Amino acid sequence: LWVCRVDSVWEQHNNRSTWARLLPMEAYRGAFTTAQGAYLYGEREGQFVVVAHGGTEEALPNRERGSEMAALHLAQYPGARNALVIGPGALPLCVQLKSIPQMERVAWLHPDPEYPSHLLSVLPESLRASVESVEIPNVDVREYLQTPPPRFDLVVLHIPDATTLTLNRYSTREFLGSLKSILADGG
């Protein structure tokens, strides 16, 4: 028991130190871990922030950035009624897309399939209502595309540069072909 307690205290110390390198210590609220990473979260200047891999993973509500990205993507297909968004940090885009009256369905997939459920469990109550309107399948992106998913008017690949093998799998010809197969005609 003593060893477990020291391990827990050490982990909390490391989490706080990691957080303090990016944001003020008083903004830190906690951490969660998935098979693919460790995520730290807190609140800063009205934003719920998740930090991982040395940078910001998510910032909510971030309406300004979400609106900018929604306008950019809808300019490519103004008549879009449903969208699939893939990537970290894309939840504000999903929330903004879903808030547009013409949008019937918005689905969000994260490269770490465990991340969304953990995020939703720590998300402040004030942000939950807007996020609940977004469909979050909590499965691996490729697995989702292998089952016969519905067709989407708009598919947004919001993935950072392919600097890891995990991200590289979203830059292959096969993956892009599977995305093309779920696009609606003219999508």
mmCIF file of C-alpha atoms in Angstrom:
data_model
loop_
_atom_site.group_PDB
_atom_site.id
_atom_site.type_symbol
_atom_site.label_atom_id
_atom_site.label_comp_id
_atom_site.label_asym_id
_atom_site.label_seq_id
_atom_site.Cartn_x
_atom_site.Cartn_y
_atom_site.Cartn_z
ATOM 1 C CA LEU A 1 0.000 0.000 0.000
ATOM 2 C CA TRP A 2 2.799 2.409 0.830
ATOM 3 C CA VAL A 3 4.455 1.850 -2.566
ATOM 4 C CA CYS A 4 1.123 2.452 -4.352
ATOM 5 C CA ARG A 5 0.594 5.679 -2.431
ATOM 6 C CA VAL A 6 4.085 6.963 -3.302
ATOM 7 C CA ASP A 7 3.484 6.070 -6.949
ATOM 8 C CA SER A 8 0.207 8.013 -6.952
ATOM 9 C CA VAL A 9 1.783 11.058 -5.303
ATOM 10 C CA TRP A 10 4.684 10.926 -7.780
ATOM 11 C CA GLU A 11 2.281 10.698 -10.727
ATOM 12 C CA GLN A 12 0.285 13.693 -9.463
ATOM 13 C CA HIS A 13 3.512 15.658 -9.031
ATOM 14 C CA ASN A 14 4.595 14.839 -12.592
ATOM 15 C CA ASN A 15 1.159 15.772 -13.973
ATOM 16 C CA ARG A 16 1.236 19.125 -12.196
ATOM 17 C CA SER A 17 4.784 19.821 -13.395
ATOM 18 C CA THR A 18 3.849 19.011 -16.980
ATOM 19 C CA TRP A 19 0.786 21.250 -16.777
ATOM 20 C CA ALA A 20 2.782 24.117 -15.221
ATOM 21 C CA ARG A 21 5.142 24.178 -18.214
ATOM 22 C CA LEU A 22 2.236 25.296 -20.407
ATOM 23 C CA LEU A 23 -0.383 26.914 -18.175
ATOM 24 C CA PRO A 24 -0.666 28.429 -14.692
ATOM 25 C CA MET A 25 -0.865 25.856 -11.914
ATOM 26 C CA GLU A 26 -4.162 27.179 -10.527
ATOM 27 C CA ALA A 27 -5.921 26.193 -13.781
ATOM 28 C CA TYR A 28 -5.105 22.466 -13.358
ATOM 29 C CA ARG A 29 -8.048 20.198 -12.471
ATOM 30 C CA GLY A 30 -6.924 16.616 -13.105
ATOM 31 C CA ALA A 31 -5.761 13.920 -15.502
ATOM 32 C CA PHE A 32 -6.914 10.800 -17.307
ATOM 33 C CA THR A 33 -5.056 8.110 -19.197
ATOM 34 C CA THR A 34 -5.896 5.986 -22.218
ATOM 35 C CA ALA A 35 -3.905 3.281 -23.963
ATOM 36 C CA GLN A 36 -2.538 5.938 -26.322
ATOM 37 C CA GLY A 37 -1.682 8.748 -23.954
ATOM 38 C CA ALA A 38 -1.940 10.734 -20.773
ATOM 39 C CA TYR A 39 -4.172 13.813 -20.811
ATOM 40 C CA LEU A 40 -4.212 16.698 -18.340
ATOM 41 C CA TYR A 41 -7.189 19.024 -18.085
ATOM 42 C CA GLY A 42 -8.220 22.272 -16.454
ATOM 43 C CA GLU A 43 -9.921 25.601 -16.988
ATOM 44 C CA ARG A 44 -8.241 28.783 -18.121
ATOM 45 C CA GLU A 45 -9.894 32.115 -18.964
ATOM 46 C CA GLY A 46 -13.302 30.556 -19.608
ATOM 47 C CA GLN A 47 -11.929 27.693 -21.691
ATOM 48 C CA PHE A 48 -11.864 24.019 -20.737
ATOM 49 C CA VAL A 49 -8.391 22.908 -21.842
ATOM 50 C CA VAL A 50 -6.948 19.422 -22.376
ATOM 51 C CA VAL A 51 -3.184 19.124 -22.722
ATOM 52 C CA ALA A 52 -1.285 16.136 -24.148
ATOM 53 C CA HIS A 53 1.844 15.357 -26.124
ATOM 54 C CA GLY A 54 3.405 18.707 -25.220
ATOM 55 C CA GLY A 55 0.558 20.871 -26.506
ATOM 56 C CA THR A 56 -3.136 21.664 -26.378
ATOM 57 C CA GLU A 57 -5.332 18.747 -27.393
ATOM 58 C CA GLU A 58 -8.682 20.468 -26.924
ATOM 59 C CA ALA A 59 -10.003 23.894 -25.934
ATOM 60 C CA LEU A 60 -13.728 24.349 -25.428
ATOM 61 C CA PRO A 61 -15.922 26.183 -26.201
ATOM 62 C CA ASN A 62 -13.472 28.024 -28.535
ATOM 63 C CA ARG A 63 -16.385 29.350 -30.590
ATOM 64 C CA GLU A 64 -14.237 31.738 -32.614
ATOM 65 C CA ARG A 65 -11.938 29.025 -33.962
ATOM 66 C CA GLY A 66 -14.825 26.580 -34.403
ATOM 67 C CA SER A 67 -16.825 29.169 -36.377
ATOM 68 C CA GLU A 68 -13.837 30.021 -38.557
ATOM 69 C CA MET A 69 -13.233 26.364 -39.392
ATOM 70 C CA ALA A 70 -16.957 25.711 -40.011
ATOM 71 C CA ALA A 71 -17.146 28.650 -42.437
ATOM 72 C CA LEU A 72 -14.040 27.435 -44.265
ATOM 73 C CA HIS A 73 -15.413 23.926 -44.756
ATOM 74 C CA LEU A 74 -18.968 24.958 -45.559
ATOM 75 C CA ALA A 75 -17.630 27.318 -48.225
ATOM 76 C CA GLN A 76 -16.523 24.177 -50.077
ATOM 77 C CA TYR A 77 -19.992 22.599 -49.845
ATOM 78 C CA PRO A 78 -22.602 25.144 -48.690
ATOM 79 C CA GLY A 79 -25.468 22.648 -48.912
ATOM 80 C CA ALA A 80 -23.913 20.117 -46.514
ATOM 81 C CA ARG A 81 -26.456 18.563 -44.170
ATOM 82 C CA ASN A 82 -24.241 16.019 -42.414
ATOM 83 C CA ALA A 83 -20.546 15.899 -41.643
ATOM 84 C CA LEU A 84 -17.897 13.555 -40.324
ATOM 85 C CA VAL A 85 -14.995 15.238 -38.548
ATOM 86 C CA ILE A 86 -11.861 13.246 -37.765
ATOM 87 C CA GLY A 87 -9.091 14.481 -35.519
ATOM 88 C CA PRO A 88 -7.913 15.872 -32.211
ATOM 89 C CA GLY A 89 -8.923 19.402 -31.296
ATOM 90 C CA ALA A 90 -11.896 19.250 -33.676
ATOM 91 C CA LEU A 91 -14.706 19.162 -31.124
ATOM 92 C CA PRO A 92 -15.250 22.977 -31.292
ATOM 93 C CA LEU A 93 -15.712 22.615 -35.068
ATOM 94 C CA CYS A 94 -18.263 19.848 -34.508
ATOM 95 C CA VAL A 95 -20.213 21.927 -31.988
ATOM 96 C CA GLN A 96 -20.288 24.907 -34.358
ATOM 97 C CA LEU A 97 -21.350 22.769 -37.324
ATOM 98 C CA LYS A 98 -24.138 21.193 -35.280
ATOM 99 C CA SER A 99 -25.383 24.647 -34.224
ATOM 100 C CA ILE A 100 -26.100 25.554 -37.880
ATOM 101 C CA PRO A 101 -29.802 24.914 -38.578
ATOM 102 C CA GLN A 102 -29.224 23.045 -41.875
ATOM 103 C CA MET A 103 -26.904 20.493 -40.236
ATOM 104 C CA GLU A 104 -28.808 17.335 -39.376
ATOM 105 C CA ARG A 105 -25.926 15.166 -38.265
ATOM 106 C CA VAL A 106 -22.343 15.749 -37.161
ATOM 107 C CA ALA A 107 -20.110 12.846 -36.115
ATOM 108 C CA TRP A 108 -16.677 13.160 -34.490
ATOM 109 C CA LEU A 109 -13.956 10.527 -34.416
ATOM 110 C CA HIS A 110 -10.720 10.971 -32.463
ATOM 111 C CA PRO A 111 -7.532 9.041 -33.361
ATOM 112 C CA ASP A 112 -7.519 7.796 -29.746
ATOM 113 C CA PRO A 113 -10.887 5.994 -29.532
ATOM 114 C CA GLU A 114 -10.858 6.058 -25.703
ATOM 115 C CA TYR A 115 -10.319 9.822 -25.512
ATOM 116 C CA PRO A 116 -13.889 11.075 -26.180
ATOM 117 C CA SER A 117 -15.528 9.059 -23.401
ATOM 118 C CA HIS A 118 -12.891 10.205 -20.885
ATOM 119 C CA LEU A 119 -13.273 13.803 -22.078
ATOM 120 C CA LEU A 120 -17.051 13.681 -21.675
ATOM 121 C CA SER A 121 -16.679 12.310 -18.142
ATOM 122 C CA VAL A 122 -14.632 15.346 -16.996
ATOM 123 C CA LEU A 123 -16.261 18.032 -19.136
ATOM 124 C CA PRO A 124 -17.922 20.801 -17.083
ATOM 125 C CA GLU A 125 -21.712 20.671 -17.000
ATOM 126 C CA SER A 126 -21.950 24.042 -18.766
ATOM 127 C CA LEU A 127 -20.378 22.554 -21.932
ATOM 128 C CA ARG A 128 -22.134 19.183 -22.000
ATOM 129 C CA ALA A 129 -25.369 20.257 -23.683
ATOM 130 C CA SER A 130 -23.610 21.588 -26.779
ATOM 131 C CA VAL A 131 -21.359 18.529 -27.051
ATOM 132 C CA GLU A 132 -24.216 16.021 -26.585
ATOM 133 C CA SER A 133 -25.700 17.052 -29.934
ATOM 134 C CA VAL A 134 -22.577 15.688 -31.659
ATOM 135 C CA GLU A 135 -22.515 11.966 -32.475
ATOM 136 C CA ILE A 136 -19.397 10.401 -30.914
ATOM 137 C CA PRO A 137 -19.046 6.708 -31.869
ATOM 138 C CA ASN A 138 -15.998 6.018 -29.575
ATOM 139 C CA VAL A 139 -14.430 3.573 -32.036
ATOM 140 C CA ASP A 140 -11.237 3.523 -34.050
ATOM 141 C CA VAL A 141 -11.505 5.645 -37.193
ATOM 142 C CA ARG A 142 -10.606 2.794 -39.551
ATOM 143 C CA GLU A 143 -13.002 0.443 -37.768
ATOM 144 C CA TYR A 144 -15.798 2.980 -38.181
ATOM 145 C CA LEU A 145 -15.078 3.271 -41.902
ATOM 146 C CA GLN A 146 -15.025 -0.534 -42.375
ATOM 147 C CA THR A 147 -18.557 -0.958 -41.066
ATOM 148 C CA PRO A 148 -21.053 0.414 -43.522
ATOM 149 C CA PRO A 149 -21.294 3.965 -42.153
ATOM 150 C CA PRO A 150 -23.859 6.383 -43.501
ATOM 151 C CA ARG A 151 -22.772 8.682 -46.299
ATOM 152 C CA PHE A 152 -21.611 12.175 -45.441
ATOM 153 C CA ASP A 153 -21.799 15.394 -47.454
ATOM 154 C CA LEU A 154 -18.661 16.678 -45.795
ATOM 155 C CA VAL A 155 -15.665 14.795 -44.365
ATOM 156 C CA VAL A 156 -13.143 16.933 -42.510
ATOM 157 C CA LEU A 157 -9.758 15.364 -41.824
ATOM 158 C CA HIS A 158 -8.410 17.529 -38.982
ATOM 159 C CA ILE A 159 -5.181 15.595 -38.371
ATOM 160 C CA PRO A 160 -1.811 17.178 -37.538
ATOM 161 C CA ASP A 161 1.294 16.385 -39.571
ATOM 162 C CA ALA A 162 2.057 12.676 -39.817
ATOM 163 C CA THR A 163 4.990 12.646 -37.399
ATOM 164 C CA THR A 164 4.090 9.327 -35.751
ATOM 165 C CA LEU A 165 3.000 5.930 -37.015
ATOM 166 C CA THR A 166 -0.401 6.512 -35.431
ATOM 167 C CA LEU A 167 -0.925 9.658 -37.494
ATOM 168 C CA ASN A 168 0.734 8.226 -40.601
ATOM 169 C CA ARG A 169 -2.109 5.728 -40.977
ATOM 170 C CA TYR A 170 -4.376 8.650 -41.921
ATOM 171 C CA SER A 171 -2.169 9.641 -44.860
ATOM 172 C CA THR A 172 -2.327 6.455 -46.904
ATOM 173 C CA ARG A 173 -4.023 5.951 -50.249
ATOM 174 C CA GLU A 174 -6.199 3.207 -48.738
ATOM 175 C CA PHE A 175 -7.434 5.448 -45.945
ATOM 176 C CA LEU A 176 -8.235 8.322 -48.283
ATOM 177 C CA GLY A 177 -10.037 5.845 -50.565
ATOM 178 C CA SER A 178 -12.176 4.679 -47.643
ATOM 179 C CA LEU A 179 -13.082 8.312 -46.908
ATOM 180 C CA LYS A 180 -14.039 8.842 -50.520
ATOM 181 C CA SER A 181 -16.338 5.812 -50.367
ATOM 182 C CA ILE A 182 -18.471 7.383 -47.618
ATOM 183 C CA LEU A 183 -18.886 10.737 -49.340
ATOM 184 C CA ALA A 184 -22.336 11.435 -50.728
ATOM 185 C CA ASP A 185 -22.620 12.307 -54.396
ATOM 186 C CA GLY A 186 -21.087 15.742 -54.850
ATOM 187 C CA GLY A 187 -19.646 15.660 -51.327
#
